[in-house]
mmCIF file with all atom_site columns, C-alpha atoms in Angstrom:
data_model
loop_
_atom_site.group_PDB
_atom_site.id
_atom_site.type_symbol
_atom_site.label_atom_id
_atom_site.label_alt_id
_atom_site.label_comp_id
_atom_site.label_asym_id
_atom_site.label_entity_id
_atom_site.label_seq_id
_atom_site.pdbx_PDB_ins_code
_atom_site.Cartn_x
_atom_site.Cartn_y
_atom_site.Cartn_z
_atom_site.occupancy
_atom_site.B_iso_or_equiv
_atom_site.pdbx_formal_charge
_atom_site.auth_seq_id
_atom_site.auth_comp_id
_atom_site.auth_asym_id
_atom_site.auth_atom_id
_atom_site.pdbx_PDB_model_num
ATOM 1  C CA . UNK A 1 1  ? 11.523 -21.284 -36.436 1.00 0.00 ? 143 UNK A CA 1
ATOM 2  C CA . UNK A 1 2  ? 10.125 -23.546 -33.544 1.00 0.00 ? 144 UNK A CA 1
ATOM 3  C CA . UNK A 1 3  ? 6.582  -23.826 -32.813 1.00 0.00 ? 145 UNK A CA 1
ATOM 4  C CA . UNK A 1 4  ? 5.624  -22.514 -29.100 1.00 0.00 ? 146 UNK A CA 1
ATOM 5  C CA . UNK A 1 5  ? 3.906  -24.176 -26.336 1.00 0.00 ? 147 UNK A CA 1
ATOM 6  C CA . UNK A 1 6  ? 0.361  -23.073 -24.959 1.00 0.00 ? 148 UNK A CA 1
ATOM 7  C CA . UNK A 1 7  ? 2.443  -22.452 -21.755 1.00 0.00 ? 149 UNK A CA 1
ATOM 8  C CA . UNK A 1 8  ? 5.059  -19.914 -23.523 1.00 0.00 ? 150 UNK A CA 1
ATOM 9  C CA . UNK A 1 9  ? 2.448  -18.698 -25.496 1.00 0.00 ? 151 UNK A CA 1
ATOM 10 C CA . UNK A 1 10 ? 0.640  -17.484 -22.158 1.00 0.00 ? 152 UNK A CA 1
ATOM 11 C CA . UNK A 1 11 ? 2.977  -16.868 -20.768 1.00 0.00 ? 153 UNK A CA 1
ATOM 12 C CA . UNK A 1 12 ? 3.973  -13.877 -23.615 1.00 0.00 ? 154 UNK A CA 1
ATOM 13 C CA . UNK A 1 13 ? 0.577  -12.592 -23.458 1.00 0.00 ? 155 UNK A CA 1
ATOM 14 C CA . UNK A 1 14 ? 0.689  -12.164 -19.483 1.00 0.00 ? 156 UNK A CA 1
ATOM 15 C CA . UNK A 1 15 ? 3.943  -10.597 -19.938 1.00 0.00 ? 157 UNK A CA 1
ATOM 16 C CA . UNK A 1 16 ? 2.927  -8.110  -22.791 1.00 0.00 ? 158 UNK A CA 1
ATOM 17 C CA . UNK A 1 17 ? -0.199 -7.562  -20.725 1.00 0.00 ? 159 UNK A CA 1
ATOM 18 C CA . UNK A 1 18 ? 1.758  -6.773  -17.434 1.00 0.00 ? 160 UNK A CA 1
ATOM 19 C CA . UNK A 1 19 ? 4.286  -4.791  -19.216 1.00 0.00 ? 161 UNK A CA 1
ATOM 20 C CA . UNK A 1 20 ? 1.388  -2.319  -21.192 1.00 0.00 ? 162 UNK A CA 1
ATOM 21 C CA . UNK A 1 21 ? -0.596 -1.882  -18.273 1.00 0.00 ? 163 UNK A CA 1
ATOM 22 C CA . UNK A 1 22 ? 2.382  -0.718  -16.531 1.00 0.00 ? 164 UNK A CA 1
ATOM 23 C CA . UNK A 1 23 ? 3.126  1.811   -18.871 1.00 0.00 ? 165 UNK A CA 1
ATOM 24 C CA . UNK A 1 24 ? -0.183 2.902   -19.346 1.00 0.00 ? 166 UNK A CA 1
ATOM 25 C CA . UNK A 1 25 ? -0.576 3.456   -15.708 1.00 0.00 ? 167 UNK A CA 1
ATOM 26 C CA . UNK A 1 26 ? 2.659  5.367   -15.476 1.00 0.00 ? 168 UNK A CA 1
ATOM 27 C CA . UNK A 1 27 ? 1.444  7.896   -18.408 1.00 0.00 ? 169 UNK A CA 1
ATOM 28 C CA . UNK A 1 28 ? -2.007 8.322   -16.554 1.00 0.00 ? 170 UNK A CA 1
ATOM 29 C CA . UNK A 1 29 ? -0.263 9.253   -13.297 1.00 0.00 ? 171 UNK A CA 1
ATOM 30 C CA . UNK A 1 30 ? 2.677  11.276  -14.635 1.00 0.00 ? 172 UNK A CA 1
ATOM 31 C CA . UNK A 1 31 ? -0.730 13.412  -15.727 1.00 0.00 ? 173 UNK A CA 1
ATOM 32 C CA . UNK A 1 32 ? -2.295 13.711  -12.655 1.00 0.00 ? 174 UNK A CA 1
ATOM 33 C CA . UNK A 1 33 ? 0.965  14.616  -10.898 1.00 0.00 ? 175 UNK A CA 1
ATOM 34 C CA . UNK A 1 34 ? 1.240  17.067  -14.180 1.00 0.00 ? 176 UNK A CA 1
ATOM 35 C CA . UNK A 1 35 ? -2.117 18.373  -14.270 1.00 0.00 ? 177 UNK A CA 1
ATOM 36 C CA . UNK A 1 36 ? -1.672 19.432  -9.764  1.00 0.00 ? 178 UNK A CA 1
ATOM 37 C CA . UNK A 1 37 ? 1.320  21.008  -10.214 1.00 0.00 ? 179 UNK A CA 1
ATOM 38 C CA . UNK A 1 38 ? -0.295 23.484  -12.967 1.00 0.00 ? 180 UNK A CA 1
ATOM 39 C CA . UNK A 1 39 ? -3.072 23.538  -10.952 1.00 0.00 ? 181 UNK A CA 1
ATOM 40 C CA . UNK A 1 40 ? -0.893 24.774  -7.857  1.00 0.00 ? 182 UNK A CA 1
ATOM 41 C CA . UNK A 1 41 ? 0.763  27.027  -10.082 1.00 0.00 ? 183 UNK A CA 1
ATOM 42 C CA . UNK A 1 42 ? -2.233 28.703  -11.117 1.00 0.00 ? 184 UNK A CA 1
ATOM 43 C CA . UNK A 1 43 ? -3.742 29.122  -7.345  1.00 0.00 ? 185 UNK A CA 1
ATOM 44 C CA . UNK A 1 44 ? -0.259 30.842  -6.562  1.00 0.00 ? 186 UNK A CA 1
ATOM 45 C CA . UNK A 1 45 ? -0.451 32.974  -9.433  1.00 0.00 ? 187 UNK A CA 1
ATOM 46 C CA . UNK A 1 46 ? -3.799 34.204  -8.771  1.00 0.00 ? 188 UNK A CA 1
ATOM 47 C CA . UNK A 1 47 ? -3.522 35.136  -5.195  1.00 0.00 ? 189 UNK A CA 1
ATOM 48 C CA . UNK A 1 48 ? -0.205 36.831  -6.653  1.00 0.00 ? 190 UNK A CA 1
ATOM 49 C CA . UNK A 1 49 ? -2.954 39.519  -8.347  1.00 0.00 ? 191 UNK A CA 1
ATOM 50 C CA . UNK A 1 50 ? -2.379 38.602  -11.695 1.00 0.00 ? 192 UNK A CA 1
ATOM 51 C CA . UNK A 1 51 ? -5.197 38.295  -13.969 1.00 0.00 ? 193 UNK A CA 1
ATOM 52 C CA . UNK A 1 52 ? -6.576 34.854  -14.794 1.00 0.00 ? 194 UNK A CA 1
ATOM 53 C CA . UNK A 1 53 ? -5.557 35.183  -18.045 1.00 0.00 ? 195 UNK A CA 1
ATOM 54 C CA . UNK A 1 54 ? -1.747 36.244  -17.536 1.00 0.00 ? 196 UNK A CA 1
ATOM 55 C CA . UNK A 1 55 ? -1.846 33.120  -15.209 1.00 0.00 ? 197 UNK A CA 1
ATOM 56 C CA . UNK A 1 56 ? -3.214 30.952  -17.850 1.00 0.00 ? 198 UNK A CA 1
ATOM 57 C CA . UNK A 1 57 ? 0.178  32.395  -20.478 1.00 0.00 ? 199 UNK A CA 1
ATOM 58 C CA . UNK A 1 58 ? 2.104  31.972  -17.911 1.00 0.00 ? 200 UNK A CA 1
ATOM 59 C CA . UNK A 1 59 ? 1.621  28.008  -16.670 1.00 0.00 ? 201 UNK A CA 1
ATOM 60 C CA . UNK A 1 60 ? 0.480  26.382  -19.691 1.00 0.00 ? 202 UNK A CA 1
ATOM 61 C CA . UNK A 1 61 ? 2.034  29.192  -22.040 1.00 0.00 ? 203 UNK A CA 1
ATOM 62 C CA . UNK A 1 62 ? -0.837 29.385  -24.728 1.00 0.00 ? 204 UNK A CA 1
#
């Protein structure tokens, strides 16, 4: 096992830091994107006449 340098060392950090923001930020938008489309769903639904609640079974199926 070598020892690292202060410069590899940071160097790890800004990497692991980079790489978990990125996939933290592609979670939160996949959500937003997620959370519009049921919320388009539901609009269409409703001015389809179906009740609220047969739209909610429907697009989120609880």
């Amino acid at each position: 096992m070598t020892l690292k340098t202060v410069e590899q060392s940071t160097y790890d950090a800004w990497r692991i830091g980079f790489f978990g923001a990125v996939f933290f930020a592609v979670i939160f938008f996949g959500a937003l994107v997620s959370e519009a489309e049921n919320a388009q769903a539901i609009r269409r639904c409703l001015t389809a006449g179906a009740s609220p609640d047969h739209c909610l079974l429907t697009v989120h199926g609880r």
